[in-house]
XYZ file of C-alpha atoms in Angstrom:
450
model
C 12.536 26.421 -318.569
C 15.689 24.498 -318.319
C 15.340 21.628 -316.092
C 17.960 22.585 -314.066
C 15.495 25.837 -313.110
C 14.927 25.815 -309.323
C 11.053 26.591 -308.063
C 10.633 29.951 -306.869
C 9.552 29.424 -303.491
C 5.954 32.160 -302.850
C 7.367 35.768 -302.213
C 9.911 35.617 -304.452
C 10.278 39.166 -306.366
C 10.764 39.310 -310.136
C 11.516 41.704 -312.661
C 10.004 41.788 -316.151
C 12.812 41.472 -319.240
C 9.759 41.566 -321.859
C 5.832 43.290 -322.067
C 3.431 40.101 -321.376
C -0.094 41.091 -322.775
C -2.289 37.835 -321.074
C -3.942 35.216 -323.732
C -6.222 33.861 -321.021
C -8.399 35.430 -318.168
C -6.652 34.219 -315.309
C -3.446 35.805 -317.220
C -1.453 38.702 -315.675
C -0.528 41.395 -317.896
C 2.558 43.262 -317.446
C 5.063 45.565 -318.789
C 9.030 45.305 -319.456
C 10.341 46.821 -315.935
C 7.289 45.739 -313.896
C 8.213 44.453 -310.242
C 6.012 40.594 -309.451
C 5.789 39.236 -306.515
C 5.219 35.078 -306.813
C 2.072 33.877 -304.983
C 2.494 30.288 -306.080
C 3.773 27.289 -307.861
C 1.219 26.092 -310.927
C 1.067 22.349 -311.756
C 3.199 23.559 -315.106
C 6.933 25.001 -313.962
C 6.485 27.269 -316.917
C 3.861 29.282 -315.551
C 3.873 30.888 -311.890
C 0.812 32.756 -309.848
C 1.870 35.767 -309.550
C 0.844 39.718 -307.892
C 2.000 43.352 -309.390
C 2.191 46.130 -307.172
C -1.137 46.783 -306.439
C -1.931 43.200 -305.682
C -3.713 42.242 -308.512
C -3.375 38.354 -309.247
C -2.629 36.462 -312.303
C -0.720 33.679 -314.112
C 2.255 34.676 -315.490
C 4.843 32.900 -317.862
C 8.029 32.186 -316.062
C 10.911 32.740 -318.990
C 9.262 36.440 -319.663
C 11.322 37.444 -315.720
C 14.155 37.430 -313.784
C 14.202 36.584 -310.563
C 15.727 39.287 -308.727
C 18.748 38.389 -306.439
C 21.116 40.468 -303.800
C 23.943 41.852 -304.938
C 26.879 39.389 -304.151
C 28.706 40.853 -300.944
C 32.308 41.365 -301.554
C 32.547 42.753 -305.035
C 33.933 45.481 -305.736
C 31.153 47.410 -308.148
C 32.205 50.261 -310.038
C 30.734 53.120 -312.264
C 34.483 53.273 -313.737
C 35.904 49.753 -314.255
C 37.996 51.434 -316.436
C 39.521 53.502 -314.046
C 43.290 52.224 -312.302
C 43.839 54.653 -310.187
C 47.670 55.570 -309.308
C 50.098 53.379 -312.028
C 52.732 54.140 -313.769
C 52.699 54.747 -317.941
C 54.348 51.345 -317.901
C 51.820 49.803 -315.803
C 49.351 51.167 -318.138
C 51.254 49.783 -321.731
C 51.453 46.080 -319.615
C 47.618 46.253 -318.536
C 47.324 46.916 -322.449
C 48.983 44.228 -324.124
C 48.696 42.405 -326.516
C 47.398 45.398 -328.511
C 43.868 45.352 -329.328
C 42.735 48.911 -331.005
C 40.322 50.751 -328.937
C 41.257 48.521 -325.835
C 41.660 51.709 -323.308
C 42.181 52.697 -319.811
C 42.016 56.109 -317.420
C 45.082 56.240 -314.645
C 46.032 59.697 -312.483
C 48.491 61.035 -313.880
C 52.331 60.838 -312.771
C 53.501 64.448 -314.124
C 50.764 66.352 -313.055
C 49.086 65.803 -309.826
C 45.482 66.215 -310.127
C 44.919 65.387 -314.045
C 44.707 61.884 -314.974
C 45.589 60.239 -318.407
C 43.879 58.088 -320.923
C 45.761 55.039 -322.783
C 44.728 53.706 -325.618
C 46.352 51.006 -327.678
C 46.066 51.858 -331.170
C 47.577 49.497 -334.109
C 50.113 48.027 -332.047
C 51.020 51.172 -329.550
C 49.752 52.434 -326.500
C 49.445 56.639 -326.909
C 48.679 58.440 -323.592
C 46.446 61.475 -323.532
C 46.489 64.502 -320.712
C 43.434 64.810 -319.101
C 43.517 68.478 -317.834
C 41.373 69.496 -314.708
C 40.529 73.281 -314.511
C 37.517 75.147 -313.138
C 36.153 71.800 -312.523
C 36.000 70.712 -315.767
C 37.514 68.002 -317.346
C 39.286 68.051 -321.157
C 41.636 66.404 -323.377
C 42.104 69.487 -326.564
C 40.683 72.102 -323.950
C 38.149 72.617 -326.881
C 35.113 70.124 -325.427
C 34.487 70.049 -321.833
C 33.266 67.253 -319.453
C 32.096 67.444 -315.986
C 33.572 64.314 -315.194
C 35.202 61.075 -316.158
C 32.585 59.028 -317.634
C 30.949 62.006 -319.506
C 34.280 61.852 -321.151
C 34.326 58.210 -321.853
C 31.189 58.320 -322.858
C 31.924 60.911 -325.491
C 35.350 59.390 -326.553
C 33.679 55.578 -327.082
C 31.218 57.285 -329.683
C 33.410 59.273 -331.528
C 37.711 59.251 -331.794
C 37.192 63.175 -332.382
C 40.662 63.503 -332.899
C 42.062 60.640 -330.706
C 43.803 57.876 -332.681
C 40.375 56.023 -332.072
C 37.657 55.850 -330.760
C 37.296 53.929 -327.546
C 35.977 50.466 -327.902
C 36.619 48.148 -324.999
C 37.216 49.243 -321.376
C 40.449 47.180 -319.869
C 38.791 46.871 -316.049
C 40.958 47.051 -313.507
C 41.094 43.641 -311.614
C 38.219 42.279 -309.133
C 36.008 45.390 -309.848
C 32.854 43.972 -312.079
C 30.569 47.449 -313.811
C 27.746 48.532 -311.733
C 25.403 48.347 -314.931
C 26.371 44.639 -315.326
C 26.051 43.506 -311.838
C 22.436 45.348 -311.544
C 21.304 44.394 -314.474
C 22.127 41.131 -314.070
C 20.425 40.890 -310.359
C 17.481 42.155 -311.653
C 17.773 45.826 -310.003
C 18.301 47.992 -313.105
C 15.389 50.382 -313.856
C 15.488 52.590 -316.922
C 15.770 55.970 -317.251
C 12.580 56.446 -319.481
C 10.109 55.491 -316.699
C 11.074 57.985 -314.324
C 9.831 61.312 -313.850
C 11.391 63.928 -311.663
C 9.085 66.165 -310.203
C 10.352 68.123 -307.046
C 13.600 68.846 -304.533
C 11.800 67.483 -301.465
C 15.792 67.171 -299.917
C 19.519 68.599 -299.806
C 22.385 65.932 -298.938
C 26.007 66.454 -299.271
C 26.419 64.059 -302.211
C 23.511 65.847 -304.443
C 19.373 65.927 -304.420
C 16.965 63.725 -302.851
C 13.569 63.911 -304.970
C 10.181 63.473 -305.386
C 9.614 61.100 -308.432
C 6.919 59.157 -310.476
C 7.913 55.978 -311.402
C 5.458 54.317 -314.071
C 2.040 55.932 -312.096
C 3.999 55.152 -308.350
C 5.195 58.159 -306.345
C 9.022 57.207 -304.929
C 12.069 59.180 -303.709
C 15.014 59.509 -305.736
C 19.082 60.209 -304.734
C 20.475 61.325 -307.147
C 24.123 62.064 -307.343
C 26.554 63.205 -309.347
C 30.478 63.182 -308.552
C 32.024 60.310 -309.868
C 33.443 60.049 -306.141
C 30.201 60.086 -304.091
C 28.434 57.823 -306.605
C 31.153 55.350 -305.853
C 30.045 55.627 -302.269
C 26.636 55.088 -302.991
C 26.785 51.902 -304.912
C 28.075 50.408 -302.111
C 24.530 51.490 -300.154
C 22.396 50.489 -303.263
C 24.205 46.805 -303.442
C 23.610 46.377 -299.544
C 20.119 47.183 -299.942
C 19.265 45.089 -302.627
C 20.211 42.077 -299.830
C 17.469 43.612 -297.321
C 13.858 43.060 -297.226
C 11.718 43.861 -294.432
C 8.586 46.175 -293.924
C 10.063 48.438 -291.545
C 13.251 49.067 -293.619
C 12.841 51.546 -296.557
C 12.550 49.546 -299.936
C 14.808 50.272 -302.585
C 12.902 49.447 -306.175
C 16.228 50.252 -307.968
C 18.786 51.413 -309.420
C 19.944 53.796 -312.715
C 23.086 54.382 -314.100
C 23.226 57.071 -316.775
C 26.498 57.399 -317.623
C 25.815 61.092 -318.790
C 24.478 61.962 -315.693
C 25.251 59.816 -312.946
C 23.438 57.366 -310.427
C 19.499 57.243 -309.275
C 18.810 55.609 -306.138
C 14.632 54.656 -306.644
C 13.796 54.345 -303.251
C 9.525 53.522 -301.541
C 8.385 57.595 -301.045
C 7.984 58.011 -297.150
C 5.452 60.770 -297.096
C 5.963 62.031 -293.892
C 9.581 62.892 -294.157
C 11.874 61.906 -291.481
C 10.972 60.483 -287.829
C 12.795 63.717 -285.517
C 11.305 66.276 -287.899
C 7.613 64.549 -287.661
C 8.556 64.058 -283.476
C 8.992 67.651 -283.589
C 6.304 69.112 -285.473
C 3.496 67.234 -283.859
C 4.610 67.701 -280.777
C 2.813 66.149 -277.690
C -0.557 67.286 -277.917
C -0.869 64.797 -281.492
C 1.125 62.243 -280.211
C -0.252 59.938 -277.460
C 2.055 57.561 -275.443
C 0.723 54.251 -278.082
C 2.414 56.291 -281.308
C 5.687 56.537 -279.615
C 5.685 52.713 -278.738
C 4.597 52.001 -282.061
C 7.404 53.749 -283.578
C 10.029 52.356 -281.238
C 8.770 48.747 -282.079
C 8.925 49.637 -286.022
C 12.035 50.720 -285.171
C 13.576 47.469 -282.916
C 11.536 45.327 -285.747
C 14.039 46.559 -288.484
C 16.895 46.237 -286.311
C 15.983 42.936 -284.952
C 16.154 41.779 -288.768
C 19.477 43.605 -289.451
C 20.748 41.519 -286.291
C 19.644 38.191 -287.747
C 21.350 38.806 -291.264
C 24.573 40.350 -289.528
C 24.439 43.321 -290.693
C 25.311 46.632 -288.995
C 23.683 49.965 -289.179
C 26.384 52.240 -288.029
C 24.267 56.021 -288.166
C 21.085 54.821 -286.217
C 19.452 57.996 -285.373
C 15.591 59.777 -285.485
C 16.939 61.608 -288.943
C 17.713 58.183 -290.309
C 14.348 56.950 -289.622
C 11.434 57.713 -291.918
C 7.495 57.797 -291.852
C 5.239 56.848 -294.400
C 1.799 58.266 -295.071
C 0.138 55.284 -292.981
C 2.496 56.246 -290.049
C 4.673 53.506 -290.660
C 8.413 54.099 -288.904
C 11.007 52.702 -291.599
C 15.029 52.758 -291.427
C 16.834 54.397 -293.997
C 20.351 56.017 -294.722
C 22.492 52.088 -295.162
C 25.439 54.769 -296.624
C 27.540 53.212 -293.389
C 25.971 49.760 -293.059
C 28.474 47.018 -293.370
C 28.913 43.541 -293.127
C 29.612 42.759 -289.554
C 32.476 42.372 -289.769
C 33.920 45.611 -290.900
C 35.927 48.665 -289.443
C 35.733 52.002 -290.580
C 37.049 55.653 -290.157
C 35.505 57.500 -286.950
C 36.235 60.810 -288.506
C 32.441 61.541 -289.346
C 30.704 59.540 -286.863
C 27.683 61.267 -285.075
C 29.581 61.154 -281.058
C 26.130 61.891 -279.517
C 24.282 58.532 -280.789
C 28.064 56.528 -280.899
C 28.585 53.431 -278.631
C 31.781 54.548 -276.650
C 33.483 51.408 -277.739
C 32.802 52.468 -281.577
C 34.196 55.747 -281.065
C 37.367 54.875 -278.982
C 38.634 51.889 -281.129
C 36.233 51.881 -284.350
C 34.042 48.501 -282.654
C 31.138 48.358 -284.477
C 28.669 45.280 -283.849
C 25.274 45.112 -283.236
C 25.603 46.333 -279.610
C 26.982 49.570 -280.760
C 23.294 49.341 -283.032
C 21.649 48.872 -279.667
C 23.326 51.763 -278.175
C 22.196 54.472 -280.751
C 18.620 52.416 -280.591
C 18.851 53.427 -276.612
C 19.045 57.325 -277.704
C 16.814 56.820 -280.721
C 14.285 56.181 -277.827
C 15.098 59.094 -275.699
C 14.863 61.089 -279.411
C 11.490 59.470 -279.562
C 10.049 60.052 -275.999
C 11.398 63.935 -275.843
C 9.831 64.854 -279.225
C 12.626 65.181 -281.095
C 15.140 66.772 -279.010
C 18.907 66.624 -279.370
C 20.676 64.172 -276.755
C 22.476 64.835 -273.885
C 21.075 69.141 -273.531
C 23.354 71.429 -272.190
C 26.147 69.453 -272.186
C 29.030 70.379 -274.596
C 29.771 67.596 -277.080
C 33.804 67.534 -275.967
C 32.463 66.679 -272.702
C 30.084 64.223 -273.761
C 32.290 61.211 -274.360
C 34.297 61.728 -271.211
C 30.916 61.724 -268.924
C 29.420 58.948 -270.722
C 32.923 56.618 -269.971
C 32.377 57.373 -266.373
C 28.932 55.955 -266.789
C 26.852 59.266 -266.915
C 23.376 58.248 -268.359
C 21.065 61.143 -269.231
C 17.621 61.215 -267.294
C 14.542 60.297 -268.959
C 12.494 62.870 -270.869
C 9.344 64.216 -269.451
C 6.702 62.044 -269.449
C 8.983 59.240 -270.601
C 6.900 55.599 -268.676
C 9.561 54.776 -266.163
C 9.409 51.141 -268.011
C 10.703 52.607 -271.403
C 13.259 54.505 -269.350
C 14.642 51.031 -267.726
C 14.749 50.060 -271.701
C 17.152 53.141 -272.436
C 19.229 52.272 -269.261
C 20.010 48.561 -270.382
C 21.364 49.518 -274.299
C 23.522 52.178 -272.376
C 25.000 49.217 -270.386
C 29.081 50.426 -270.674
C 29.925 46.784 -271.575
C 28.501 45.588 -274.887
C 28.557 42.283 -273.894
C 25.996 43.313 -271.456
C 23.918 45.190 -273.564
C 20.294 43.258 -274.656
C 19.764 42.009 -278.072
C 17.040 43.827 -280.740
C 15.034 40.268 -279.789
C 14.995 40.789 -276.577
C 14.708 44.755 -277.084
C 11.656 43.446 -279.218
C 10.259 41.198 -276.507
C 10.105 43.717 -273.540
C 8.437 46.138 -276.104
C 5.916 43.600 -277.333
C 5.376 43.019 -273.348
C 5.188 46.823 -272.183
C 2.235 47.064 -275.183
C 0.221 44.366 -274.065
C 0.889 45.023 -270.288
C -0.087 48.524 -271.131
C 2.643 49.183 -268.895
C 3.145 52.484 -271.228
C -0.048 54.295 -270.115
């Protein structure tokens, strides 16, 4: 260890760059991969207490891991550094000088709208290459066909194949660093080798969301495949690599095959999403303490999200999962930003949609605390969509005039008064997720639910 190494502080979660097979007793064996959690400091900064996944305890030497870090914010990962986007040819030959053979780039193309074209300097000269698009597949000599840009790369970079060369170093467009890099070098990398894919357990629009093994440990995979999506998806993966908390699903990492696309390697939630399990169990399972435990798994998540400034954005029962041990956990970061951050209302859900998010694109944590306020009416009508029998053109305008909808059957008139405060019209009104958290904690120990 250099002496410059800072002391993990206990809880710190490492990933293992080699196998460590234990001299001692009181030695931890583990395998290259393996996730460690440090327990402790040892009198020797070489050596840390450590726990593996299923919390067995051991010493453990400190240069065979990495410590594993967030993703920094404001980089701009990419599964194409490579890629530039809309320049000209003489963009391209600029970005490409001095000549270096096998130094390449991918731009669209300016002739033909909808291809894109490869440069590569070659002995001095920059020749471009037509990248045709038809039927969804990708070629340069319409003899070998790829389904999408990095397939081709991929291809191209081991073989020239009739190219002037093959391709040997990427020229990456400016400020974007490759998403293999930056996980690998945070420690959130997994490999390919260790994972099993067993079953489809779920449709999205971006690809599959399965049931996987990873070394012995059931987990859920995404994984996608358009070159597009995945783009949108790193951007989820590198927020959730910042967040930690028991109520928030866990990522465990991430894969990029560059053949195949991008794994998301998420904790398995057995018991599928919160408004599905709300629905199928129904009231005659679920007694009035399961709904206020998953309402304060729920505001726990969100009260953590609040404290690190970051902003859910889709906070609904279908974005809420359950593990086998009944444990309510927020998923789906796809729109979680920054705080800071505006974005495009086109796909936003209307019925779970602060008014002030949906009029001028205001997101903050009070729009969170809106959507938490119909989350609860979700939870306490088993599942049921919001605002019934009222057409969803119509539901923005009533809601501005300050229509609230009436509590669900059943619903403790104390939750209700909960629901009625994060529908407050002004945010600045609206409670906080710890003070959300604080009249829950109080309506469960009152047993003012009952």
């Amino acid at each position: 260890m250099s002496g410059m190494q800072a002391v993990w502080p206990s809880g710190t979660e490492c990933i293992a760059k080699y196998n460590f097979h234990g001299t001692a007793e009181q030695d931890l064996p583990f395998s290259k991969g393996d996730v460690l959690t440090i327990v402790a400091v040892t009198k020797d900064p070489n050596w840390y207490k450590a726990k593996n996944k299923v919390g067995r305890e051991g010493i453990i030497p400190a240069n065979y891991v990495q410590k594993r870090e967030g993703v920094k914010a404001g980089i701009k990962l990419s599964l194409m550094p490579w890629f530039h986007g809309k320049i000209t040819r003489e963009q391209a030959e600029r970005l490409l000088y001095p000549p270096e053979t096998g130094l390449f780039l991918v731009r669209e193309s300016t002739n033909y709208p909808g291809d894109y074209t490869l440069c590569v300097s070659c002995e001095g000269k920059v020749e471009h290459y037509r990248i045709i698009y038809s039927s969804s597949k990708l070629s340069i000599d319409e003899e070998v066909y790829f389904e999408n840009l990095m397939q081709l790369v991929e291809h191209y970079t081991t073989d020239a194949d009739g190219l002037c060369t093959r391709l040997i170093k990427p020229k990456v467009m400016e400020g974007t660093v490759a998403a293999q890099d930056e996980f690998s070098r945070s420690g959130w990398a997994l490999n390919m080798k260790d994972l099993k894919l067993l079953q489809i357990i779920g449709k999205g629009e971006f690809g599959d969301v399965m049931l996987g093994d990873y070394r012995g440990n059931k987990v859920a995979v995404k994984c996608i495949k358009n070159d597009a999506t995945a783009q949108a998806f790193l951007a989820e993966a590198s927020v959730m690599t910042q967040l930690r908390h028991s109520n928030l699903v866990q990522l465990l990492g991430v894969i990029v095959e560059e053949k195949s696309g991008l794994y998301i390697v998420t904790e398995y939630m057995a018991k599928g999403s919160l408004v599905d399990y709300l629905r199928s169990r129904g009231r005659s399972v679920l007694g009035a303490d399961c709904l206020l435990k998953f309402s304060l798994d729920v505001c726990e998540a969100m009260e953590y999200l609040e404290a690190n400034n970051f902003v859910h954005r889709d906070l609904a029962a279908r974005n809420v999962l359950v593990s086998e041990d009944n444990i309510a956990k927020v998923s789906d970061f796809g729109l979680t930003k920054e705080a800071s951050s505006t974005q495009d209302t086109g796909k936003l859900p209307v019925k779970w949609t602060a008014p002030e998010a949906l009029r001028e694109k205001k997101f903050s944590t009070k729009s969170d605390v809106w959507s938490f306020g119909i989350l609860l009416w979700e939870i306490y009508s088993f599942g049921r969509v919001p605002y019934p029998r009222i057409p969803l053109k119509d539901v923005v305008p009533r809601v501005e005039k300050g229509y609230k909808m009436d509590a669900p059957d059943g619903c403790p008139a104390v939750v209700y008064d909960v629901m009625k405060k994060c529908w407050t019209l002004d945010p600045g009104h609206r409670p906080s997720f710890h003070q959300l958290r604080e009249q829950l904690v109080h309506i469960k120990e009152k047993e003012l639910y009952l």
